[in-house]
CSV table of C-alpha atoms in Angstrom, one decimal:
chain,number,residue,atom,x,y,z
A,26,UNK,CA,234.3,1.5,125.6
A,27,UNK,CA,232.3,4.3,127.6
A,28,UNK,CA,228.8,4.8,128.8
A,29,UNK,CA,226.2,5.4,125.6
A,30,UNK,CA,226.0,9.6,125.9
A,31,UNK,CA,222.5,10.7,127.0
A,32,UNK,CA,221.9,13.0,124.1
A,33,UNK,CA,223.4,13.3,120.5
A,34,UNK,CA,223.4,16.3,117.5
A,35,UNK,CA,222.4,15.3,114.9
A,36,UNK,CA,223.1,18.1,112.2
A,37,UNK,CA,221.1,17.3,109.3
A,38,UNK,CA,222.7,17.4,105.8
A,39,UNK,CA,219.3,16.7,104.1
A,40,UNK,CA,218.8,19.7,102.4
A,41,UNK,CA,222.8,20.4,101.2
A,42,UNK,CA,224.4,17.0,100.7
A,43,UNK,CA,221.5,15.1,100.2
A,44,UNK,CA,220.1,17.6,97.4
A,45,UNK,CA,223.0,18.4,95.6
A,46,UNK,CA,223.1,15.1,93.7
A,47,UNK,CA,219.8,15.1,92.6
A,48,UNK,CA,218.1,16.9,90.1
A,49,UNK,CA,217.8,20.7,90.6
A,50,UNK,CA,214.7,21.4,93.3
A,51,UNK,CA,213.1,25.1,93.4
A,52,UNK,CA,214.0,28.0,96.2
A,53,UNK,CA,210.3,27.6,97.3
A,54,UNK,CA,210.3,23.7,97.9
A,55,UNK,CA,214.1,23.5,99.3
A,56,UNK,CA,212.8,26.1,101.7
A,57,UNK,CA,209.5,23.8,102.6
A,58,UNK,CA,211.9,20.7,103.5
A,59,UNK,CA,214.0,23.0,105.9
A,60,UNK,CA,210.9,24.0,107.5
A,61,UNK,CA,209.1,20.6,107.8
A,62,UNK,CA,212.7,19.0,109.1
A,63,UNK,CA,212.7,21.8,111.9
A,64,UNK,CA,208.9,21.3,112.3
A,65,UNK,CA,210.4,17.6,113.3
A,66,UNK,CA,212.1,18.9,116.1
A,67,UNK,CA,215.7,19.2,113.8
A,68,UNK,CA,217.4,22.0,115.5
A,69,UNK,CA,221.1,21.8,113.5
A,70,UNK,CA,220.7,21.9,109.8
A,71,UNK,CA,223.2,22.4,107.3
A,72,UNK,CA,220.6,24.0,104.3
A,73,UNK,CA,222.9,25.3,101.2
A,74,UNK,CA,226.1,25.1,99.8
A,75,UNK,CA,227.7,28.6,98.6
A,76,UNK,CA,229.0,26.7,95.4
A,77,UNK,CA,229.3,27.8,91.8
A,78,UNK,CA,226.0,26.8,90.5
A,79,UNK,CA,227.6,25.9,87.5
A,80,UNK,CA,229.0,23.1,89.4
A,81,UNK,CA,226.5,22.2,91.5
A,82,UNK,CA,223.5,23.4,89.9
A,83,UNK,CA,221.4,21.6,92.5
A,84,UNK,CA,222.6,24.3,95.1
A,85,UNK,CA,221.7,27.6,93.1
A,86,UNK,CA,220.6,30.0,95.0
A,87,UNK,CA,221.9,29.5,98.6
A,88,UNK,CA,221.3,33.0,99.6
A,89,UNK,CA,217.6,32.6,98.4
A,90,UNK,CA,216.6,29.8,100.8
A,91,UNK,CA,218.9,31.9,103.7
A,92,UNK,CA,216.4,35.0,103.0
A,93,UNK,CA,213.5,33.4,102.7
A,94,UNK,CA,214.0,31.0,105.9
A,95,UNK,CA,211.9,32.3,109.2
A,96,UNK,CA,214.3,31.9,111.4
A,97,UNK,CA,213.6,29.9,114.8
A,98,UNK,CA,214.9,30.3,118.0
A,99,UNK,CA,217.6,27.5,118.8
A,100,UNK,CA,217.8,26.5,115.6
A,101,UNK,CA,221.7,26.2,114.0
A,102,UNK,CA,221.8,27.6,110.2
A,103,UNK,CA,224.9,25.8,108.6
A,104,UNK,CA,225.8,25.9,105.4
A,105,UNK,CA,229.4,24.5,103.3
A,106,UNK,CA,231.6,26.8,101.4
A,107,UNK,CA,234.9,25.6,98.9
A,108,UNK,CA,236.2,28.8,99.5
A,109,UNK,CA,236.8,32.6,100.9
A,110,UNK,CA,234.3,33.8,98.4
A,111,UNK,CA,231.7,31.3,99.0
A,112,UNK,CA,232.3,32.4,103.0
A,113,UNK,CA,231.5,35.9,101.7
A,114,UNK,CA,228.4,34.9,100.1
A,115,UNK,CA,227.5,32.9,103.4
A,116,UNK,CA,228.4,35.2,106.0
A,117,UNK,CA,226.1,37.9,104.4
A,118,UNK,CA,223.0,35.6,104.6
A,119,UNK,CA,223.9,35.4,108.3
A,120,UNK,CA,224.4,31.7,108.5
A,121,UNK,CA,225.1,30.3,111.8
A,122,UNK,CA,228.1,28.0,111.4
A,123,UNK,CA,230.5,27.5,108.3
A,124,UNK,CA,231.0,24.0,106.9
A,125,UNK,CA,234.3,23.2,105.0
A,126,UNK,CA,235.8,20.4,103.7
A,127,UNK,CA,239.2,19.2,103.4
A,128,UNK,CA,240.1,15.6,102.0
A,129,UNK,CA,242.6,13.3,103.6
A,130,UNK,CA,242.9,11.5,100.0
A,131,UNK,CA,244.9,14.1,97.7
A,132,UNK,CA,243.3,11.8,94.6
A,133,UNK,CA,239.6,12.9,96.1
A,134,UNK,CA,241.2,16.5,96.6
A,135,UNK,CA,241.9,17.3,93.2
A,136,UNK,CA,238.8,15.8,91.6
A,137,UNK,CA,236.4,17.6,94.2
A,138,UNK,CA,238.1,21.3,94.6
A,139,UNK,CA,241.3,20.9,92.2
A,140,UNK,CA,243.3,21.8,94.8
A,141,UNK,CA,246.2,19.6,97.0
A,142,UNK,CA,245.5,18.6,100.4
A,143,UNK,CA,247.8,21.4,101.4
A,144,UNK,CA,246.1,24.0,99.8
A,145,UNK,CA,243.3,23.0,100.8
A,146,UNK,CA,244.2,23.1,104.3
A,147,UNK,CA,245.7,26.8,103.8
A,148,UNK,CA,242.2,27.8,101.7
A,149,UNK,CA,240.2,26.6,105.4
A,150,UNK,CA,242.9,28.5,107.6
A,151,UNK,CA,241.6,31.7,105.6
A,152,UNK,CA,238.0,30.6,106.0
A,153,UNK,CA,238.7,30.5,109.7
A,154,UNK,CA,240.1,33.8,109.9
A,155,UNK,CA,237.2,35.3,107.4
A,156,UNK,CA,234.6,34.1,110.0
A,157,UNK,CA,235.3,35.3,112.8
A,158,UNK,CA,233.2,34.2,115.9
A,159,UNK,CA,231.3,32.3,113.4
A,160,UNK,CA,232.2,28.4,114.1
A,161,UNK,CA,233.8,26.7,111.3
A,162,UNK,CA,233.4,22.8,111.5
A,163,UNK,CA,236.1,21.5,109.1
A,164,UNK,CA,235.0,18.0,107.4
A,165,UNK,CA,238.0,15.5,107.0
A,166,UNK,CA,236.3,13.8,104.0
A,167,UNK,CA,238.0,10.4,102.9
A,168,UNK,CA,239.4,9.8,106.6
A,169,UNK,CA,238.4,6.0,106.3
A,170,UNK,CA,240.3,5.6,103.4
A,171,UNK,CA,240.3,6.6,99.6
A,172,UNK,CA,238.6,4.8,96.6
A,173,UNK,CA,241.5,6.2,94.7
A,174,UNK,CA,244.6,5.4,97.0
A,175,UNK,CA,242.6,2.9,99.3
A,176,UNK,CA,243.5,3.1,103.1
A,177,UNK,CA,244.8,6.1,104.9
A,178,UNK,CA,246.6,5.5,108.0
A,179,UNK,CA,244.7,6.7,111.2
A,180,UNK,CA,247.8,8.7,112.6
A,181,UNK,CA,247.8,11.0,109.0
A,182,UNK,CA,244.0,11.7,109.1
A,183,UNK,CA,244.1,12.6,113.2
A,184,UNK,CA,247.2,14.4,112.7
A,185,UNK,CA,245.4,15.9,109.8
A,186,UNK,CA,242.3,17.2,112.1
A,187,UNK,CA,244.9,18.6,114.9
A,188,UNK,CA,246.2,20.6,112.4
A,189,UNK,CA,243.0,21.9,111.5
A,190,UNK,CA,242.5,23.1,114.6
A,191,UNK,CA,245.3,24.4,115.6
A,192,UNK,CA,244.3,26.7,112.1
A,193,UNK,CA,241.2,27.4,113.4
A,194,UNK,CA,238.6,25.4,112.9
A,195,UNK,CA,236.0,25.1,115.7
A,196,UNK,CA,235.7,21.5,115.4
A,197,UNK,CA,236.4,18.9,112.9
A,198,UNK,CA,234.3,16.1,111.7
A,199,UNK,CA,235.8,13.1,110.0
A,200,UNK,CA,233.6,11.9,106.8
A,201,UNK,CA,233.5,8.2,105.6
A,202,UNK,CA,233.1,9.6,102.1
A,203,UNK,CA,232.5,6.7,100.0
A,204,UNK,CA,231.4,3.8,102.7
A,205,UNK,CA,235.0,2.1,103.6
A,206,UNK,CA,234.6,2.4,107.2
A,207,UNK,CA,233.9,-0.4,109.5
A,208,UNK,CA,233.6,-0.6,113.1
A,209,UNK,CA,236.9,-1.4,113.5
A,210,UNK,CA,238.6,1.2,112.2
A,211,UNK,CA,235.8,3.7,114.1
A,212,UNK,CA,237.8,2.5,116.7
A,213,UNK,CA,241.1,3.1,115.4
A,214,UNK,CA,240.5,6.6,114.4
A,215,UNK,CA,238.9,7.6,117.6
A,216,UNK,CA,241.7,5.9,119.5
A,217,UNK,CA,243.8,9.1,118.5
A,218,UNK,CA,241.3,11.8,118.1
A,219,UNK,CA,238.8,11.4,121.0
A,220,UNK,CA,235.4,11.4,121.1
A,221,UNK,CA,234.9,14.7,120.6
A,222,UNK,CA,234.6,14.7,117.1
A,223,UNK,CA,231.9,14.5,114.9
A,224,UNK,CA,231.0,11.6,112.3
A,225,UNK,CA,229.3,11.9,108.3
A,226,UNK,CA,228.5,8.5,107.6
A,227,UNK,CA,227.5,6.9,104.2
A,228,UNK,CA,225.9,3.9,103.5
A,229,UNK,CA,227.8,3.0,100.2
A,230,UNK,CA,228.5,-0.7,102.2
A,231,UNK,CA,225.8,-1.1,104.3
A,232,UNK,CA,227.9,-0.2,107.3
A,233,UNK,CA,226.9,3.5,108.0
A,234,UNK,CA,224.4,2.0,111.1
A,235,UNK,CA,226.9,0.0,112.8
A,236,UNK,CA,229.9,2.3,112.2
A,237,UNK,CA,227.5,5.2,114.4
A,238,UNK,CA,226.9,2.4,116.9
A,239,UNK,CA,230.5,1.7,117.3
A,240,UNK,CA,231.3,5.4,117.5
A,241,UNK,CA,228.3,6.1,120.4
A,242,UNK,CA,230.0,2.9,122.2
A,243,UNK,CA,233.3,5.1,122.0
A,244,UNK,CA,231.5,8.2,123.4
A,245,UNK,CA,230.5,10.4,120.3
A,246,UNK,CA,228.0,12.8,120.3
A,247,UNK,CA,227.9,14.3,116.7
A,248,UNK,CA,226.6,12.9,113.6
A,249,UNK,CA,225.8,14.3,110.2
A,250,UNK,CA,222.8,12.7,108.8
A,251,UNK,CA,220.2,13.3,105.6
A,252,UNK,CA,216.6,12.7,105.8
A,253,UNK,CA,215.5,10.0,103.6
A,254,UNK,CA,219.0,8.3,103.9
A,255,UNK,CA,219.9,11.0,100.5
A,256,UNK,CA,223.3,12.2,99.2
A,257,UNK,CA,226.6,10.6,97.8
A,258,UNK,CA,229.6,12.3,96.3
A,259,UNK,CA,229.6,12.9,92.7
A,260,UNK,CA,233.1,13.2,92.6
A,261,UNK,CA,233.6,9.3,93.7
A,262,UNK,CA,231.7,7.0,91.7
A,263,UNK,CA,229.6,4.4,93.5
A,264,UNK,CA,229.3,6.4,96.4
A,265,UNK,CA,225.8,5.6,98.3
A,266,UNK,CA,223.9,8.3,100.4
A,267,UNK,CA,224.0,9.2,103.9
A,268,UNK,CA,223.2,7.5,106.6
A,269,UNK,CA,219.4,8.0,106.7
A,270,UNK,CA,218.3,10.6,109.8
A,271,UNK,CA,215.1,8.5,110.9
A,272,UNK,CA,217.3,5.3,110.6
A,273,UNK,CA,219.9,7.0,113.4
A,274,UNK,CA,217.1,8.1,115.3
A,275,UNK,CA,215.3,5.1,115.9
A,276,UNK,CA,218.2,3.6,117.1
A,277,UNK,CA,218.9,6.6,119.5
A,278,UNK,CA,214.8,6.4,120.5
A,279,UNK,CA,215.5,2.7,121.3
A,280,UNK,CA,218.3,3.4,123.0
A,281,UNK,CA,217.2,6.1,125.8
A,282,UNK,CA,219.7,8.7,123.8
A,283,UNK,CA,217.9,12.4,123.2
A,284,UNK,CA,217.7,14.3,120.2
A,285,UNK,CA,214.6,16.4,120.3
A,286,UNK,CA,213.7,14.5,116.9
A,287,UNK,CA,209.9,13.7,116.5
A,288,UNK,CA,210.7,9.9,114.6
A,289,UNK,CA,207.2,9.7,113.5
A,290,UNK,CA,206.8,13.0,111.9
A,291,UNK,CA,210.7,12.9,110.5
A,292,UNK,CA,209.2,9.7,108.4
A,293,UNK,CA,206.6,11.6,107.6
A,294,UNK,CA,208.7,14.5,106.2
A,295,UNK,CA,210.8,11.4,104.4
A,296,UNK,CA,208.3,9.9,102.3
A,297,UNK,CA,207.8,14.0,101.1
A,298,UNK,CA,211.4,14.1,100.5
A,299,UNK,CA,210.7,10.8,97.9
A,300,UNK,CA,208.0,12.7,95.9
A,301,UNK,CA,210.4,15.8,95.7
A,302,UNK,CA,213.5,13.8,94.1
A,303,UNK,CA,211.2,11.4,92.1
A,304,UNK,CA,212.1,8.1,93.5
A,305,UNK,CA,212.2,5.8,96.7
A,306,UNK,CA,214.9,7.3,99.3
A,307,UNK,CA,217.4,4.5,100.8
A,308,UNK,CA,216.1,4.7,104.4
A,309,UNK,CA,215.4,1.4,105.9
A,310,UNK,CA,213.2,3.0,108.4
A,311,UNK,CA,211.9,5.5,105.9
A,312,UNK,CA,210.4,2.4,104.0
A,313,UNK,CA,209.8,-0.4,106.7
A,314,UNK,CA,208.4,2.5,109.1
A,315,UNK,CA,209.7,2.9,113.1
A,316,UNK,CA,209.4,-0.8,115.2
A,317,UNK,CA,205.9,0.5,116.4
A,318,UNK,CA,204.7,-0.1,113.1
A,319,UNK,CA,201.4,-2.9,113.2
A,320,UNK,CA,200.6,-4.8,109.7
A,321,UNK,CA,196.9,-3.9,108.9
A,322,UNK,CA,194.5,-6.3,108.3
């Protein structure tokens, strides 16, 4: 255990992973939610996939919401990309930082990019290359274990992310894909990476909360969250949604830890986030409101 770090990143997935299960939204309103997120102080936001939006229709037109962005000051533009071409597609809309993903699970690999975890891993090597002195943050999806092949040792999934970077990558974040993590094996994975990794928590088990606490009591400083507590695989079913960005937040508030993140106006931007996908978002905070809240009446 070290002391809690004074400030975290929070790179918020909001408008990528936790749109792309939902039904399709308009350029004009995925735009809006970028731009009332970084009106909330966000300042690290992954905001499109380059994806074939045959198979994520949900992410259609990537390079529209890049253009038609006004670009602040500070502000990280991050977007994911499956592959070289996708890269191309993102590189051109002058994104700030690449996102890739490469699963631990080879199960999870073949139903998500029908490809092996090796080819995978050679696929992100060229994305590397491709970007040049663009960062590439590689995601280690499934590294808490597989709802196909269940557990995956720690030692494969940090060897895994070593590899990674010896390929390339800027930095690699390890993805608790489907909600198997506990704060135990936080613990056991960080125990061989470091803390100076990121975490992409989901909430399929009601853990996604704690697991970040355990990780912040290890030292971490970077999570992936999505406003509204949104998201979930569609290539693992039963998968939940992220861990909610206002529920991480309040936490971090309550616990003296900096983010630049306005809480009050990121629930506000929340409950918008409901109306746009058409039903109530999983955020505890998001629906319960911040501890300030007063009962009226």
């Amino acid at each position: 255990m070290t002391a809690l770090p004074s400030r975290v990143d929070v790179r918020e997935v909001g408008p990528r992973d936790g749109l792309q299960a939902e039904a399709p939204t308009d350029v004009v309103t995925r735009v809006a939610l970028v731009e009332s997120l970084l009106d909330a102080g966000v300042t690290h936001i992954e905001v499109a996939a380059f994806v074939s939006p045959r198979a994520v229709p949900a992410m259609a037109g990537a390079a529209d919401v890049l253009g038609a962005l006004s670009r602040r000051p500070g502000v990280v533009y991050a977007a994911l990309v499956p592959n070289l071409k996708g890269a191309e597609l993102a590189l051109a809309a002058k994104v700030d930082e690449l996102t890739v993903t490469v699963s631990a699970s080879e199960a999870y690999s073949a139903r998500n990019v029908r490809m092996s975890v090796e080819e995978s891993v050679v696929a992100a090597a060229g994305i590397c290359a491709l970007a040049g002195a663009v960062p590439v943050d590689v995601i280690v999806s499934c590294a808490f274990g597989s709802p196909y092949e269940g557990d995956i040792a720690p030692d494969e999934v940090a060897a895994l992310g070593r590899r990674l970077v010896d390929q390339g990558a800027t930095q690699v974040t390890y993805a608790d894909t489907t909600g198997m993590a506990t704060p135990r094996r936080i613990d056991a994975l960080i125990d061989r990476t470091g803390d100076a990794v990121g975490l992409h928590l989901h909430d399929t088990r009601g853990t996604a909360l704690v697991n970040a606490y355990a990780a912040l009591l290890r030292g971490v400083r970077r999570f992936d969250t999505a406003v509204g507590g949104l998201g979930g695989s569609p290539f693992a079913a039963g998968a939940a949604g992220n861990l909610g960005t206002e529920d991480l937040v309040h936490l971090l508030d309550d616990l003296g830890i900096e983010t630049g993140i306005d809480l009050e106006r990121l629930v506000a931007v929340s409950r918008q986030v409901a109306a746009v996908v058409d039903h109530e978002v999983p955020s505890r905070v998001a629906s319960a409101g911040p501890r300030s809240t007063r009962a009226v009446g």
